[in-house]
Amino acid sequence: MAASVRSLSYAQSPLLAAKTPPGRSKFIVGLVGLGFCLLVGRAVYIQAIGTEFYLSEGEKRYAHTLELRASRGRILDRNGLLLATSVSVPSIWAIPRDVKATPEQRRELARLLEMPLPELDKTLDNGSRFAWLKRQVDDELWKKIRALKIEGVYEVNEYRRKYPEGEAAAHLVGFTNLEDVGQEGIELAFEQELRGRNGSREVVKDRLGRVVEDMGPQVDAANGQDIQLSVDSKVQFFAYQRIRDAVAEHKAKAGSVVVLDAKTGEVLALANYPSFDPGNRRRLTGAQLRNRALTDTFEPGSTMKPLIVSWALETRRVTPNTPINVAPGRITITGSTISDSHAYGVLSVSEVIQKSSNVGTVKMAMQMDRKEMYDVFAAVGLGQKPQLRFPGAVTGRLRPWKTWRPIEQATMSYGYGLSASLFQLARAYTVFARDGEVIPVTMLKQNQPVQGVQVFRPEVAKAMREMLHSVSQKGGTAPQSQAVGYSVGGKTGTAHKQEGRSYAGNKYRAWFVGIAPISDPRIVVAVMVDEPTNGQYFGGTVAAPVFSQVVQNTLRMLGVPPDIEVQPQIVTRDIPAAQESF
């Protein structure tokens, strides 16, 4: 049997005995050889020629560049107290395709994140490599989420802005967004200085996002600069409280206070109500966000009268004792009648300011050329955008003098037909506090007095200070502006609100702009209350009491010694000694 197997010839098989055509054999061998050459060529290309692409694609799977966030600079008040600072807080993220969570874990995670469960499911079921779950949370929340032990959910530290003064300084300091970029206020105005420069770090990560190795030198982050403001946080807080209380007391729509240092031009306070919490801006409205002291303009009313009278004194057309006949309490200009609130008869120039006589002011204004009035208004900054590094400051309206008709020249003398912001009015009154010199203003801390532009002679400014002081005395329009221990002076204003091309009959703005102490002015304070509706609407009864309280508090904090010993007289809050004319 074995011999027969060994003697078997394979050539006897018909299948094996068939001869393969030579061409087919060569074709098959050629295909095999070509395939081998392609593989060798591909290997050479990958290993020697196209290495950059493949190396970079490989690195994408394990190498990552981590951004080292720079800490945003702090915002400080003039005394070094914090107005804004950054703190490190956890932010929660996930790798959706790696998340493994039971239905119970998902429900609890959604509850902790305050997120609807369908929204969470949509985020975690999309199969992506990265998704934010919630940014900038409290440490306690992250501890609770970490305790759920959900695979694929992680945390990373980010910076969140904190605002210790809250609502009181919100419009001044502003706020940042989630990316720590300034959006309003000082945060926006000084974005370049505050934000600093981010650094970087090249690392190797495993599939779970954990850093396992550094790949190169680290570029350190450069933290942002600190910004020290001229604002005094205590003055700011007190001013905010007083205007908030006044708005509530008079059932008003809104209110603002501006406090300037008359020596240096520094802004000591800029407060608005309604306000908001810059650290929690949910349900924030436009009314809360508006920085009214800088963005809202209005016809300044009787606060313009001191400028007209000062120019009449400057040009020696009158003296403080020059008599002006204002009887019978009205005057007609090109067919339009201008009236006083009372028919006074004959008033001195000083009494025109004290009683806030429209007729007396108009009679002085109509002796002037239109360009004279325009130049005075422009010289103190009206019709010009404040040169202030702060967003939102408006220009106001002051039409070219060539377009003024006689009646418009008359009404502009007592503040109708032009518009200004409360901040512009406060700056304009530095011309009386600085002996006729209007000074530049700043939000940054200054150490030295500043040089301004001379508008009136020093003796004119001193004479006007005495007239403004009489406004706060018996017979003036604002006895309630008196401050305990300090002499004050200022001017009331009350005006109908303009709506479209007409004036609302029952809507008013009340304000008071003044200086203190009169003997050696240190501060300028401007107060505005918008739409008081609780029975009182004159500046002398609505805004002047806020001025009084802010002056007393601010001067004490600045260490200014009292310059009078007498106590202010008791004045009935319902009926002022005199009422300003509209």
XYZ file of C-alpha atoms in Angstrom:
582
model
C 0.000 0.000 0.000
C 2.753 2.422 0.908
C 4.577 1.611 -2.297
C 1.526 2.435 -4.322
C 1.135 5.853 -2.600
C 4.750 6.756 -3.251
C 4.397 5.764 -6.868
C 1.362 8.084 -7.393
C 2.145 10.793 -9.956
C 0.501 14.206 -9.485
C 0.835 14.807 -13.171
C -1.810 12.126 -13.653
C -4.430 14.533 -12.135
C -6.274 16.324 -14.937
C -6.517 19.519 -12.873
C -2.832 19.575 -11.962
C -1.707 18.471 -15.308
C -3.319 21.495 -16.995
C -0.718 24.032 -18.038
C -1.141 27.682 -16.903
C -0.737 30.209 -19.686
C 2.593 32.057 -19.282
C 0.919 35.489 -19.619
C -1.410 34.900 -16.722
C 1.422 33.837 -14.448
C 3.404 36.919 -15.281
C 0.340 39.130 -14.722
C -0.253 37.686 -11.272
C 3.399 38.025 -10.344
C 3.318 41.620 -11.645
C 0.292 42.474 -9.517
C 1.964 41.095 -6.439
C 5.123 43.051 -7.229
C 3.179 46.274 -7.903
C 1.305 45.907 -4.633
C 4.570 45.400 -2.813
C 6.037 48.524 -4.457
C 2.970 50.573 -3.498
C 3.263 49.446 0.097
C 6.976 50.282 0.138
C 6.309 53.683 -1.443
C 3.537 54.432 0.997
C 5.757 53.443 3.898
C 8.575 55.646 2.577
C 6.152 58.582 2.158
C 4.755 58.189 5.675
C 8.119 57.594 7.328
C 10.305 60.043 5.386
C 8.352 62.515 3.251
C 4.914 63.272 4.769
C 5.990 63.047 8.385
C 4.762 66.550 9.449
C 1.114 65.872 8.756
C 1.080 62.517 10.501
C 3.080 63.728 13.450
C 0.716 66.655 13.922
C -2.326 64.395 13.605
C -0.800 62.090 16.143
C -0.085 64.907 18.514
C -3.698 66.010 18.346
C -4.620 62.751 20.024
C -2.387 63.260 23.033
C -0.813 66.765 23.023
C -2.764 69.795 24.207
C -2.057 73.457 24.859
C -3.491 74.598 28.162
C -4.281 78.283 28.490
C -3.029 79.737 31.752
C -5.575 82.425 32.539
C -4.239 85.722 33.794
C -5.910 87.076 36.895
C -7.834 90.248 36.077
C -6.579 93.352 37.844
C -8.400 94.688 40.875
C -10.393 97.903 41.002
C -9.714 99.890 44.159
C -11.185 103.017 45.662
C -9.027 105.989 46.614
C -8.252 104.429 50.011
C -7.280 101.021 48.625
C -10.587 99.304 49.434
C -11.770 96.673 46.969
C -14.460 97.567 44.465
C -13.838 94.560 42.178
C -11.579 91.519 42.388
C -11.255 88.051 40.831
C -11.548 84.780 42.769
C -10.894 81.237 41.573
C -14.061 79.116 41.300
C -14.842 75.708 39.734
C -16.565 75.326 36.366
C -18.156 71.968 35.515
C -17.653 70.268 32.150
C -18.058 66.830 30.630
C -16.917 64.495 27.846
C -20.406 63.466 26.703
C -19.324 60.270 24.929
C -17.564 59.088 28.103
C -20.383 59.937 30.538
C -21.783 56.920 32.330
C -24.656 57.793 34.620
C -27.756 56.025 35.838
C -31.168 57.698 35.393
C -31.146 58.555 39.103
C -27.711 60.165 38.817
C -28.839 62.228 35.832
C -31.935 63.464 37.648
C -29.868 64.499 40.655
C -27.239 66.171 38.449
C -29.950 68.154 36.643
C -31.386 69.251 39.977
C -28.023 70.449 41.275
C -27.293 72.286 38.022
C -30.803 73.835 38.058
C -31.188 72.553 34.497
C -34.223 70.807 32.968
C -33.550 67.078 32.616
C -34.315 67.031 28.842
C -31.757 69.792 28.317
C -29.137 67.864 30.286
C -29.898 64.691 28.333
C -29.511 66.558 25.049
C -26.104 67.862 26.172
C -24.803 64.487 27.370
C -26.152 62.362 24.516
C -24.620 64.239 21.569
C -21.413 62.185 21.572
C -19.066 65.197 21.500
C -15.672 65.452 23.160
C -16.473 68.520 25.285
C -19.478 70.335 26.779
C -19.893 72.930 29.516
C -22.455 71.943 32.130
C -22.256 75.036 34.342
C -19.577 77.683 34.684
C -18.341 79.542 37.716
C -20.198 77.712 40.464
C -19.697 77.645 44.222
C -17.306 75.136 45.784
C -20.202 73.544 47.698
C -22.056 72.776 44.471
C -19.017 71.089 42.939
C -18.549 68.982 46.073
C -22.137 67.742 45.783
C -21.714 66.934 42.081
C -18.401 65.205 42.678
C -20.082 63.057 45.344
C -22.354 61.614 42.617
C -19.251 59.927 41.142
C -20.418 60.260 37.539
C -17.752 59.112 35.098
C -16.973 61.706 32.408
C -17.889 64.791 34.494
C -14.998 67.038 35.541
C -14.179 70.522 36.851
C -11.694 73.232 35.952
C -10.885 76.415 37.830
C -11.846 79.778 36.306
C -11.884 83.332 37.651
C -15.127 84.970 38.705
C -15.469 88.674 39.443
C -16.593 89.751 42.912
C -18.038 93.200 43.678
C -17.995 93.909 47.428
C -19.955 97.190 47.144
C -22.784 95.541 45.204
C -25.592 97.828 44.035
C -24.048 100.972 45.514
C -21.194 101.084 42.982
C -22.658 98.986 40.163
C -22.975 101.761 37.550
C -19.522 103.043 38.372
C -17.552 99.774 38.444
C -19.577 97.932 35.795
C -19.191 94.177 35.244
C -17.595 91.463 33.076
C -19.053 88.548 31.128
C -18.327 84.832 31.643
C -15.123 85.186 29.639
C -13.954 87.877 32.100
C -14.196 90.662 29.489
C -15.424 94.076 30.641
C -18.944 94.992 29.534
C -19.797 98.216 31.386
C -18.313 100.936 33.578
C -14.678 100.935 34.651
C -14.450 97.240 33.726
C -15.036 98.237 30.103
C -13.202 101.579 30.112
C -9.945 100.034 31.404
C -10.268 96.602 29.744
C -6.751 96.711 28.245
C -5.080 97.403 31.585
C -7.230 95.082 33.672
C -7.247 91.931 31.555
C -3.497 91.161 31.527
C -1.962 88.528 29.197
C -2.729 84.807 29.293
C 0.080 82.220 29.422
C 0.288 78.685 27.990
C 1.489 75.177 28.862
C 2.090 72.250 26.443
C 1.039 68.937 28.012
C 0.246 65.314 27.223
C -3.233 64.145 28.258
C -4.691 60.674 28.558
C -8.119 59.764 27.160
C -9.790 60.967 30.361
C -8.335 64.435 29.991
C -5.791 64.032 32.754
C -2.369 65.675 32.389
C 0.343 63.027 32.431
C 3.399 64.914 31.121
C 4.721 68.368 30.230
C 6.032 68.802 26.696
C 7.981 72.032 26.825
C 8.675 75.272 28.656
C 5.731 77.034 30.268
C 4.800 80.624 29.326
C 3.611 82.269 32.516
C 0.547 84.510 32.550
C 0.953 88.230 33.225
C -1.781 89.385 35.593
C -3.714 92.565 34.871
C -2.933 95.917 36.422
C -4.807 97.250 39.426
C -6.819 100.427 38.790
C -7.167 102.884 41.655
C -10.132 105.189 41.291
C -10.742 108.621 42.734
C -14.000 107.354 44.228
C -14.370 107.035 47.985
C -16.392 103.867 48.593
C -17.880 105.254 51.820
C -19.020 108.469 50.135
C -20.343 106.379 47.247
C -22.326 104.100 49.543
C -23.824 106.980 51.518
C -24.791 108.880 48.340
C -26.445 105.743 46.986
C -28.426 105.229 50.190
C -29.644 108.834 50.243
C -30.807 108.891 46.619
C -32.429 105.475 47.027
C -34.356 106.714 50.066
C -35.373 109.924 48.281
C -36.720 107.992 45.290
C -38.751 105.793 47.627
C -39.977 108.734 49.754
C -41.179 110.762 46.780
C -42.373 107.739 44.778
C -40.085 108.804 41.963
C -38.974 106.966 38.867
C -35.227 107.310 39.421
C -32.484 109.484 40.897
C -28.770 110.285 40.634
C -26.012 111.917 42.689
C -22.599 113.192 41.548
C -19.907 114.326 44.004
C -16.767 116.068 42.685
C -13.661 117.229 44.520
C -13.436 120.938 43.675
C -9.670 120.984 44.300
C -8.584 118.082 42.092
C -11.527 117.409 39.785
C -11.797 113.849 41.136
C -15.113 112.028 41.063
C -15.769 111.053 44.690
C -19.156 109.438 44.032
C -21.436 108.680 41.115
C -24.603 106.922 42.276
C -27.831 105.984 40.522
C -31.084 104.372 41.551
C -32.540 101.966 40.468
C -29.418 99.854 40.419
C -28.440 96.174 40.168
C -26.124 93.602 41.693
C -23.176 93.242 39.262
C -22.458 89.778 40.654
C -25.985 88.495 39.951
C -27.511 89.957 36.809
C -30.488 87.656 36.354
C -33.626 89.475 35.233
C -31.620 92.668 34.691
C -33.617 95.445 32.989
C -32.486 98.414 30.940
C -33.822 100.816 33.561
C -31.492 99.278 36.145
C -28.499 99.247 33.831
C -28.627 102.912 32.736
C -25.980 105.149 34.262
C -28.401 108.083 34.394
C -25.930 110.647 35.727
C -23.945 110.329 32.486
C -26.394 109.027 29.892
C -29.625 110.942 30.603
C -29.916 114.513 29.402
C -32.567 117.033 30.411
C -33.278 120.723 30.210
C -31.328 122.116 33.187
C -33.836 124.811 34.067
C -32.927 127.363 36.718
C -29.437 125.933 37.250
C -28.410 128.003 34.196
C -29.314 131.327 35.830
C -26.034 131.674 37.791
C -24.084 131.440 34.516
C -26.106 134.265 32.941
C -25.846 136.471 36.010
C -22.103 135.754 36.322
C -21.550 136.856 32.733
C -23.535 140.022 33.382
C -21.216 140.667 36.343
C -18.143 139.719 34.294
C -19.010 142.246 31.590
C -19.892 144.834 34.267
C -23.416 145.252 32.984
C -24.630 144.842 36.574
C -23.397 144.544 40.159
C -24.866 142.290 42.853
C -26.928 145.232 44.096
C -28.209 146.499 40.747
C -32.037 146.758 40.967
C -34.121 145.009 38.315
C -37.829 145.637 37.985
C -39.498 142.253 37.486
C -43.068 143.512 37.952
C -45.711 142.420 37.172
C -44.025 138.987 37.276
C -44.046 138.345 33.548
C -42.390 139.506 30.349
C -43.363 139.067 26.685
C -40.760 138.235 24.032
C -41.936 138.190 20.390
C -45.434 137.253 21.408
C -44.540 134.631 24.031
C -44.982 135.334 27.743
C -42.458 134.278 30.382
C -43.630 134.307 34.010
C -42.306 134.080 37.548
C -43.910 131.928 40.220
C -44.533 135.158 42.211
C -44.805 138.834 41.272
C -41.903 140.411 43.194
C -41.679 143.996 41.953
C -38.061 145.232 42.157
C -35.286 142.741 42.951
C -31.544 143.187 43.209
C -29.352 140.943 41.052
C -28.587 138.885 44.156
C -32.286 138.468 44.849
C -32.892 137.348 41.264
C -30.752 134.313 42.092
C -32.197 133.889 45.582
C -35.810 134.018 44.368
C -35.004 132.271 41.042
C -36.703 134.946 38.957
C -37.147 134.076 35.301
C -38.069 137.642 34.403
C -34.980 139.134 36.053
C -32.700 136.598 34.351
C -34.288 137.174 30.945
C -33.872 140.941 31.242
C -30.126 140.493 31.814
C -29.811 137.870 29.065
C -31.525 140.023 26.451
C -28.822 142.672 26.950
C -26.281 140.140 25.704
C -25.402 139.027 22.218
C -26.450 135.450 21.413
C -22.834 134.454 20.849
C -21.888 135.693 24.322
C -24.379 133.332 25.936
C -23.320 130.460 23.702
C -19.647 130.982 24.536
C -20.344 130.988 28.280
C -22.344 127.751 28.079
C -19.681 126.115 25.900
C -16.858 127.317 28.160
C -18.232 125.350 31.116
C -18.666 122.187 29.014
C -22.295 122.266 27.897
C -22.890 120.817 24.444
C -19.597 118.889 24.658
C -18.891 115.294 25.560
C -17.102 115.124 28.943
C -13.410 114.348 28.539
C -13.750 111.363 30.798
C -12.434 107.849 30.263
C -15.770 106.252 30.916
C -18.341 104.687 28.557
C -21.747 106.212 27.959
C -21.036 109.892 28.638
C -23.281 111.977 26.372
C -22.835 115.345 24.715
C -26.154 116.983 25.466
C -27.622 119.594 23.143
C -26.532 123.190 22.576
C -27.604 124.489 19.190
C -25.377 126.934 17.244
C -26.059 130.488 18.394
C -26.830 131.695 14.873
C -30.031 129.637 14.887
C -31.398 131.147 18.121
C -34.553 133.210 17.846
C -35.146 135.926 20.497
C -37.598 133.775 22.446
C -35.078 130.898 22.398
C -32.328 133.148 23.705
C -34.686 134.170 26.494
C -35.711 130.632 27.478
C -32.140 129.338 27.325
C -31.174 131.883 29.971
C -33.249 129.918 32.477
C -32.468 126.472 31.090
C -35.053 125.621 28.431
C -34.066 124.851 24.838
C -30.771 123.136 25.690
C -29.968 119.887 27.474
C -27.223 118.501 29.691
C -26.492 115.526 31.914
C -26.248 115.776 35.686
C -22.526 115.107 35.394
C -22.109 118.058 33.013
C -23.937 120.323 35.464
C -21.708 119.219 38.339
C -18.597 119.986 36.329
C -20.009 123.352 35.182
C -20.398 124.433 38.820
C -16.685 123.953 39.465
C -16.404 127.394 37.825
C -17.906 128.898 41.010
C -15.991 126.662 43.413
C -12.626 127.414 41.768
C -12.812 131.219 41.574
C -14.040 131.340 37.995
C -11.990 128.425 36.677
C -13.694 125.344 35.212
C -11.550 122.263 35.764
C -11.180 118.850 34.066
C -12.624 115.852 35.876
C -11.245 112.352 36.305
C -12.201 108.929 37.622
C -8.608 108.140 38.644
C -6.996 109.167 41.896
C -5.050 112.436 41.736
C -2.634 113.815 44.293
C -2.352 117.424 43.181
C -4.764 120.255 42.311
C -5.399 120.603 38.601
C -5.220 123.580 36.285
C -8.426 124.639 34.580
C -9.654 127.285 32.159
C -10.536 130.748 33.466
C -14.091 131.737 32.518
C -14.958 134.450 35.076
C -12.859 136.787 37.185
C -12.237 135.456 40.737
C -14.232 138.299 42.270
C -17.221 137.398 40.067
C -17.109 133.765 41.230
C -16.869 134.874 44.872
C -19.844 137.193 44.443
C -21.835 134.354 42.876
C -20.953 132.049 45.772
C -22.563 134.539 48.132
C -25.664 134.650 45.940
C -25.809 130.841 45.859
C -25.417 130.853 49.631
C -28.502 133.071 49.911
C -30.515 130.368 48.109
C -30.044 128.143 51.169
C -31.058 130.889 53.594
C -34.463 132.131 54.723
C -36.265 133.570 51.714
C -34.357 131.399 49.239
C -35.690 128.463 47.260
C -33.759 125.768 49.155
C -33.452 126.278 52.950
C -33.459 122.497 53.246
C -30.051 122.405 51.553
C -28.382 123.722 54.725
C -25.846 121.377 56.296
C -24.968 121.070 59.980
C -21.640 122.805 60.581
C -20.980 123.780 56.977
C -21.971 126.743 54.843
C -23.478 125.720 51.523
C -24.733 127.335 48.370
C -26.369 126.134 45.208
C -29.217 126.432 42.789
C -32.485 124.596 42.546
C -34.053 123.411 39.339
C -37.515 122.129 38.534
C -38.691 121.492 34.998
C -41.522 119.808 33.172
C -40.363 116.667 31.405
C -40.375 116.869 27.658
C -42.105 114.023 25.852
C -41.759 114.248 22.099
C -42.305 117.876 21.092
C -44.441 118.817 24.082
C -44.111 118.953 27.861
C -45.879 116.537 30.196
C -48.139 118.580 32.440
C -47.698 116.414 35.537
C -44.184 115.016 35.125
C -41.176 116.855 36.539
C -37.486 116.554 37.188
C -36.166 118.133 40.368
C -32.506 118.822 41.028
C -30.096 120.803 43.100
C -26.479 121.629 42.231
C -24.301 123.246 44.881
C -20.922 123.688 46.540
C -19.591 123.506 50.094
C -18.185 124.997 52.201
C -18.861 128.459 50.780
C -15.881 129.927 52.645
C -13.408 127.565 50.900
C -15.205 125.213 48.473
C -14.063 121.604 48.628
C -16.856 119.675 46.905
C -19.506 120.093 44.236
C -22.639 117.969 44.671
C -25.384 117.537 42.061
C -28.657 115.724 42.818
C -31.472 114.814 40.421
C -34.806 113.100 41.168
C -36.851 112.007 38.167
C -40.654 112.152 38.278
C -41.437 112.617 41.988
C -45.156 111.826 42.417
C -45.795 112.046 46.150
C -47.101 115.620 46.212
C -43.758 117.467 46.158
C -41.733 118.076 43.029
C -39.702 121.290 43.529
C -35.923 120.946 43.634
C -35.826 122.782 46.951
C -37.978 120.180 48.691
C -37.065 116.992 46.814
C -33.378 117.252 45.824
C -32.012 119.809 48.309
C -32.390 117.542 51.404
C -30.339 114.844 49.654
C -27.684 117.471 48.871
C -27.597 118.492 52.555
C -27.103 114.941 53.807
C -24.451 114.069 51.213
C -22.515 117.300 51.933
C -22.428 116.705 55.693
C -21.288 113.115 55.338
C -18.706 113.765 52.594
C -17.017 116.735 54.251
C -16.719 114.846 57.536
C -15.145 111.869 55.750
C -12.699 114.167 53.964
C -11.710 115.704 57.296
C -12.878 119.205 56.357
C -13.357 121.244 59.550
C -16.766 122.909 60.065
C -16.863 126.580 59.090
C -20.079 127.609 60.904
C -21.327 126.998 64.407
C -25.024 127.707 64.057
C -27.455 124.918 63.464
C -29.605 125.032 60.324
C -33.012 126.529 60.800
C -36.006 124.235 61.019
C -37.979 124.466 57.804
C -41.312 122.854 57.084
C -40.713 120.223 54.430
C -44.066 120.794 52.781
C -43.746 124.498 51.956
C -40.371 126.007 50.952
C -39.593 129.625 51.744
C -39.719 130.382 48.017
C -40.381 128.371 44.892
C -38.288 128.517 41.777
C -39.962 129.581 38.581
C -40.316 127.105 35.732
